Structure formats: C-alpha cells, structure tokens
CSV table of C-alpha atoms and ligand atoms in Angstrom, one decimal:
chain,number,residue,atom,x,y,z
A,155,MET,CA,-1.4,-10.5,31.2
A,156,THR,CA,-3.4,-8.0,29.3
A,157,LYS,CA,-7.0,-10.0,28.3
A,158,PHE,CA,-9.0,-8.9,25.0
A,159,ALA,CA,-11.7,-7.3,27.0
A,160,ASP,CA,-9.3,-5.1,28.9
A,161,ILE,CA,-8.3,-3.5,25.0
A,162,LYS,CA,-10.1,-0.1,24.5
A,163,GLY,CA,-7.7,1.2,21.7
A,164,PHE,CA,-5.2,0.6,19.0
A,165,VAL,CA,-1.8,2.3,18.1
A,166,PHE,CA,-0.7,2.0,14.3
A,167,ASP,CA,1.9,2.3,12.8
A,168,LEU,CA,1.1,3.0,8.8
A,169,ASP,CA,4.6,1.9,6.2
A,170,GLY,CA,3.8,-1.8,6.3
A,171,VAL,CA,1.0,-2.0,8.3
A,172,ILE,CA,-2.0,-0.1,6.5
A,173,THR,CA,-0.3,0.2,3.3
A,174,ASP,CA,2.8,-0.8,1.4
A,175,THR,CA,4.9,2.3,1.5
A,176,SER,CA,7.6,0.3,3.0
A,177,VAL,CA,8.1,-1.4,-0.5
A,178,LEU,CA,8.6,2.5,-1.7
A,179,HIS,CA,10.6,3.4,1.2
A,180,GLY,CA,12.9,0.5,0.5
A,181,THR,CA,13.4,1.4,-3.3
A,182,ALA,CA,13.7,5.0,-2.5
A,183,TRP,CA,16.6,4.4,-0.2
A,184,HIS,CA,17.9,1.7,-2.6
A,185,GLN,CA,18.3,4.0,-5.1
A,186,LEU,CA,20.3,6.4,-2.8
A,187,ALA,CA,22.4,3.7,-1.2
A,188,ASP,CA,23.8,2.9,-5.2
A,189,TYR,CA,24.4,6.8,-5.3
A,190,LEU,CA,26.2,6.5,-2.5
A,191,GLY,CA,27.8,3.4,-3.9
A,192,VAL,CA,26.7,1.5,-0.3
A,193,ALA,CA,26.2,-2.2,-0.9
A,194,TRP,CA,22.4,-3.2,-0.5
A,195,ASN,CA,20.9,-6.1,1.3
A,196,THR,CA,17.6,-7.7,2.6
A,197,GLU,CA,19.4,-7.3,6.2
A,198,LEU,CA,20.0,-3.9,5.4
A,199,ALA,CA,16.7,-3.2,4.0
A,200,ASN,CA,14.9,-4.8,7.2
A,201,GLY,CA,17.0,-2.8,9.3
A,202,LEU,CA,15.4,0.6,8.2
A,203,LYS,CA,11.9,-0.3,8.7
A,204,GLY,CA,10.3,1.8,11.4
A,205,ILE,CA,13.7,4.2,11.3
A,206,SER,CA,13.2,7.7,11.1
A,207,ARG,CA,14.9,9.3,7.9
A,208,MET,CA,18.1,10.7,9.2
A,209,ASP,CA,18.8,7.8,11.3
A,210,SER,CA,17.9,5.8,8.2
A,211,LEU,CA,20.7,7.8,6.1
A,212,GLU,CA,23.2,7.0,9.4
A,213,MET,CA,22.5,3.3,8.9
A,214,ILE,CA,23.0,3.2,5.3
A,215,LEU,CA,26.1,5.4,5.8
A,216,LYS,CA,27.6,3.0,8.6
A,217,ALA,CA,27.2,0.1,6.2
A,218,GLY,CA,29.1,1.4,3.6
A,219,GLY,CA,31.7,2.7,6.0
A,220,LYS,CA,31.4,6.3,4.8
A,221,GLU,CA,29.6,7.9,8.2
A,222,ASN,CA,32.0,10.3,8.3
A,223,ASP,CA,32.5,11.0,4.4
A,224,TYR,CA,29.6,13.7,4.8
A,225,THR,CA,28.6,17.2,6.6
A,226,GLN,CA,25.5,17.4,8.1
A,227,ALA,CA,24.5,20.1,5.1
A,228,GLN,CA,25.4,17.7,2.7
A,229,LYS,CA,23.5,14.6,4.8
A,230,GLU,CA,20.3,16.8,5.0
A,231,GLU,CA,20.4,16.8,1.2
A,232,LEU,CA,21.0,13.1,0.4
A,233,ALA,CA,17.6,12.9,2.6
A,234,ALA,CA,15.7,15.3,0.9
A,235,LYS,CA,16.4,13.9,-2.5
A,236,LYS,CA,15.5,10.5,-1.1
A,237,ASN,CA,12.2,12.1,0.3
A,238,THR,CA,11.8,13.5,-3.3
A,239,ASN,CA,11.7,10.3,-5.1
A,240,TYR,CA,9.5,8.5,-2.2
A,241,VAL,CA,6.8,11.4,-2.2
A,242,ALA,CA,6.7,11.1,-6.3
A,243,GLU,CA,5.6,7.7,-5.6
A,244,VAL,CA,3.1,8.7,-2.8
A,245,ASP,CA,1.5,10.9,-4.8
A,246,LYS,CA,0.3,8.3,-7.0
A,247,MET,CA,-0.9,6.3,-4.4
A,248,THR,CA,-5.1,5.6,-4.4
A,249,PRO,CA,-7.1,3.9,-1.5
A,250,ALA,CA,-6.7,0.9,-4.0
A,251,ASN,CA,-2.9,0.9,-2.1
A,252,ILE,CA,-4.6,0.1,1.1
A,253,LEU,CA,-3.4,-3.4,2.4
A,254,PRO,CA,-5.5,-6.5,1.8
A,255,GLY,CA,-8.2,-6.5,5.1
A,256,MET,CA,-7.4,-2.8,6.6
A,257,LYS,CA,-10.2,-1.0,5.3
A,258,ALA,CA,-12.3,-3.7,6.6
A,259,PHE,CA,-10.4,-4.1,10.0
A,260,LEU,CA,-10.4,-0.1,11.0
A,261,ASP,CA,-13.9,0.0,9.6
A,262,ASP,CA,-14.6,-2.5,12.3
A,263,LEU,CA,-12.5,-1.0,14.8
A,264,ARG,CA,-14.7,2.3,14.3
A,265,ALA,CA,-17.7,0.7,14.6
A,266,LYS,CA,-17.4,-1.2,17.7
A,267,GLY,CA,-16.0,1.7,19.4
A,268,TYR,CA,-11.9,1.1,19.6
A,269,LEU,CA,-9.8,4.5,19.6
A,270,LEU,CA,-7.4,5.0,17.0
A,271,SER,CA,-4.4,6.8,17.1
A,272,LEU,CA,-1.0,6.9,14.6
A,273,ALA,CA,2.4,6.3,15.7
A,274,SER,CA,4.4,6.0,12.3
A,275,ALA,CA,7.9,7.9,12.1
A,276,SER,CA,7.1,9.0,8.8
A,277,LYS,CA,6.9,13.1,8.6
A,278,ASN,CA,4.8,12.0,5.6
A,279,ALA,CA,2.0,10.0,7.1
A,280,PRO,CA,-0.9,12.9,7.0
A,281,ARG,CA,0.1,13.0,3.5
A,282,VAL,CA,0.1,9.3,3.0
A,283,LEU,CA,-3.4,9.0,4.9
A,284,SER,CA,-5.2,11.7,2.4
A,285,LYS,CA,-4.2,9.7,-0.6
A,286,LEU,CA,-5.8,6.4,0.9
A,287,GLU,CA,-8.6,8.5,2.4
A,288,LEU,CA,-8.1,7.5,5.5
A,289,ALA,CA,-7.2,10.8,7.3
A,290,ASP,CA,-11.4,10.6,9.0
A,291,TYR,CA,-9.8,7.5,10.7
A,292,PHE,CA,-7.0,9.2,12.4
A,293,PRO,CA,-7.7,12.2,14.0
A,294,LYS,CA,-4.9,11.7,16.4
A,295,VAL,CA,-1.6,11.6,14.9
A,296,VAL,CA,1.5,11.4,16.7
A,297,ASP,CA,3.9,14.3,15.3
A,298,PRO,CA,7.3,12.5,14.5
A,299,ALA,CA,9.2,16.0,14.7
A,300,SER,CA,8.0,16.0,18.6
A,301,LEU,CA,9.9,12.7,19.3
A,302,THR,CA,13.2,12.6,21.2
A,303,HIS,CA,14.0,9.1,20.4
A,304,GLY,CA,12.6,7.2,17.2
A,305,LYS,CA,11.6,3.6,17.4
A,306,PRO,CA,13.1,0.9,18.9
A,307,ASP,CA,12.3,4.0,21.9
A,308,PRO,CA,8.6,3.4,22.9
A,309,GLU,CA,8.6,7.4,23.4
A,310,ILE,CA,6.2,7.3,19.8
A,311,TYR,CA,3.5,4.5,21.5
A,312,THR,CA,3.7,6.1,24.7
A,313,LYS,CA,2.8,9.5,23.4
A,314,GLY,CA,0.0,7.0,21.1
A,315,ALA,CA,-1.1,5.8,23.7
A,316,GLU,CA,-1.7,9.3,25.6
A,317,LEU,CA,-3.6,10.8,22.9
A,318,LEU,CA,-6.2,8.4,23.0
A,319,ASN,CA,-6.0,8.7,26.8
A,320,LEU,CA,-5.8,5.4,27.7
A,321,PRO,CA,-3.3,3.6,29.7
A,322,ALA,CA,-0.5,1.7,27.9
A,323,SER,CA,-1.6,-1.4,28.9
A,324,GLN,CA,-5.5,-1.3,27.2
A,325,CYS,CA,-3.7,-0.6,23.8
A,326,ILE,CA,-2.4,-2.7,21.0
A,327,GLY,CA,0.1,-1.4,18.9
A,328,VAL,CA,0.5,-3.1,15.5
A,329,GLU,CA,3.3,-2.7,13.6
A,330,ASP,CA,5.3,-4.5,11.3
A,331,ALA,CA,8.8,-3.4,11.7
A,332,ALA,CA,11.2,-5.7,14.4
A,333,ALA,CA,12.6,-1.6,15.9
A,334,GLY,CA,8.3,-1.2,16.0
A,335,VAL,CA,7.7,-4.3,18.3
A,336,GLN,CA,10.4,-3.7,20.7
A,337,ALA,CA,9.0,-0.3,21.1
A,338,ILE,CA,5.3,-1.3,21.6
A,339,ASN,CA,6.8,-3.6,24.0
A,340,ALA,CA,9.1,-1.3,25.9
A,341,ALA,CA,5.8,1.4,26.1
A,342,GLY,CA,3.8,-1.4,27.8
A,343,GLU,CA,1.4,-2.0,25.2
A,344,VAL,CA,0.2,-5.5,23.5
A,345,SER,CA,2.1,-6.0,20.4
A,346,LEU,CA,0.8,-7.1,17.3
A,347,GLY,CA,3.6,-8.2,14.6
A,348,ILE,CA,2.3,-8.2,10.7
A,349,GLY,CA,4.8,-10.5,8.7
A,350,ASP,CA,7.6,-12.8,9.5
A,351,ALA,CA,7.7,-14.6,12.7
A,352,LYS,CA,11.3,-15.0,12.9
A,353,GLU,CA,11.6,-11.3,12.0
A,354,LEU,CA,9.1,-10.3,14.9
A,355,GLY,CA,9.6,-13.1,17.5
A,356,ALA,CA,9.5,-10.3,20.1
A,357,ALA,CA,5.6,-9.4,19.4
A,358,ASP,CA,2.7,-11.0,21.3
A,359,MET,CA,1.0,-12.1,18.6
A,360,VAL,CA,2.4,-12.5,15.1
A,361,PHE,CA,0.0,-12.4,11.5
A,362,ALA,CA,1.4,-13.7,8.6
A,363,ASN,CA,-0.7,-11.3,6.3
A,364,THR,CA,-2.6,-8.2,6.8
A,365,ALA,CA,-6.0,-10.2,6.2
A,366,ASP,CA,-5.4,-12.3,9.1
A,367,VAL,CA,-5.7,-9.0,11.3
A,368,THR,CA,-9.6,-9.4,12.7
A,369,LEU,CA,-10.6,-8.7,15.9
A,370,ALA,CA,-11.9,-12.3,15.8
A,371,ASN,CA,-8.2,-13.6,15.5
A,372,ILE,CA,-7.0,-11.3,18.1
A,373,GLU,CA,-9.4,-12.5,20.5
A,374,LYS,CA,-8.3,-15.9,20.1
A,375,ALA,CA,-4.8,-15.0,20.1
A,376,LEU,CA,-5.1,-13.0,23.6
A,377,GLY,CA,-8.2,-15.2,25.4
B,23,BG6,C1,8.5,4.8,8.8
B,23,BG6,C2,9.4,3.8,7.8
B,23,BG6,O1,7.3,4.5,8.8
B,23,BG6,O2,8.9,6.3,8.8
B,23,BG6,C3,10.4,4.3,7.5
B,23,BG6,O3,9.0,2.5,7.9
B,23,BG6,C4,11.3,5.7,7.1
B,23,BG6,O4,11.3,3.1,6.5
B,23,BG6,C5,10.4,6.4,8.2
B,23,BG6,O5,12.3,6.1,7.0
B,23,BG6,C6,10.8,7.9,8.3
B,23,BG6,O6,9.8,8.5,7.0
B,23,BG6,P1,9.9,9.8,6.4
B,23,BG6,O7,8.7,9.9,5.2
B,23,BG6,O8,9.5,10.8,7.2
B,23,BG6,O9,11.2,10.1,5.9
B,24,MG,MG1,6.0,0.4,9.3
C-alpha cells in the first residue's frame, strides 16, 4: 500500500474537480436529450460524468433506444450542437468558478514541489483552464484526442503519470466520476474521489467536498 511519503505527483480530472463544469456538461446534454426525445434522469446524468463527447452521445441514444437511428455524420452534428451550447457557458466563466479550496490546494501542491498533470476527457480543457487562469499550473495535459480508450480505461491516467515521469504508484489521481475512479485504480495510482461516497465507493479515499481536499487530510487518510 502506498504511503503518503511515497507520493510525488497528482493527476487531476478537471470537470467536477477543479470547477463545476460537470453541471454545465449535464445541462447541455439534458437539452440535447430533450431535443432527441430521450428521458433524462439522475442515473443517466451521473453515468455520463468523465465520459468522452461521442461516448456520452452514444449512451444517451442507447438510453432512449435510438442507437441505430442516426448516421455517423448526424451524430457528429448532434455532438457539435451540444458542444456549441457548452462552450457558450464556458466562455462566461472566470476564476470565481474554481470550486471551494481548489486554488489553495493547487498552490500548496506547487509550493511543496508536487508535480501536476491533467487527465481530463474534455477537448475543451485548455479553454476551461485559461478561463480559470490556471493554465500555468498544468503545463502537462494529456491530449484526449491521443487516446485509444476513454475512462474507465486506465490509459488517460497512465499517460498522466508518464507526463510527470513518475511511476503510477507515486501518483494520486483526483476524480469526481465513478468511471474516473475505476480508471485511476486500473492505472495503479492512488484514487481520491470527491463527491458521494456511495457512488465513488471504489476510491481509496473519498471527500464529500473539494474544500476537504487538503494535504493534511490526504496524509490522514493514507498514513
Ligand atoms: C469530461 C466530462 O471531463 O469531458 C464529460 O466529465 C464530458 O461530461 C467529457 O462529456 C468530454 O468533454 P468535451 O468538452 O470534449 O465535450
Ligand atoms: Mg470529472
């Protein structure tokens, strides 16, 4: 079992961890589901967290039994429609949209020499980081376009540790999604979940709120 003293790096998810864009993604998908005539519910909304744009669309279509109703070109158009709505909301964001405690946590990590990388499935991640004025904190960002498989596959977290030149066992992966926690565990990193302990039960440690994510609390949890 990894000890706190072994940890040298953090591989961060973005949406729902550093900022509440998971709500904006959810709203934009909900709008699209309404347009498609697919019933929306919390289970579907939670299942989409951490899932790539096209995989999310496939999940919504499947939930409505419509997976065979659209051509690839039509699916691309539907995904683009969702993205246009999402980006319009992202462009209104400011550093005030950083979740409670996250800026202080990132500052503390940086001051103490931990290495940081970003493992977000979002192709909009650089845009979001720039709106939050956090781009400088993450010089190492996994390009989701380079991935063969999305979360819950470990690939994105494996790449996040590789960008830091660290073995997976010396990294903590930080996630709000069950699919992301699964990815971190499969990559062999320590998993830190933020949110509902029932939903994120597979994580090595779970904090209810971003404000609880501090090095002191992580040290307590890991020992
Ligand atoms: C993840 C979000 O971070 O990125 C998902 O949790 C989202 O909800 C995915 O679908 C892809 O984002 P984007 O910005 O590339 O459509
Ligand atoms: Mg997330």
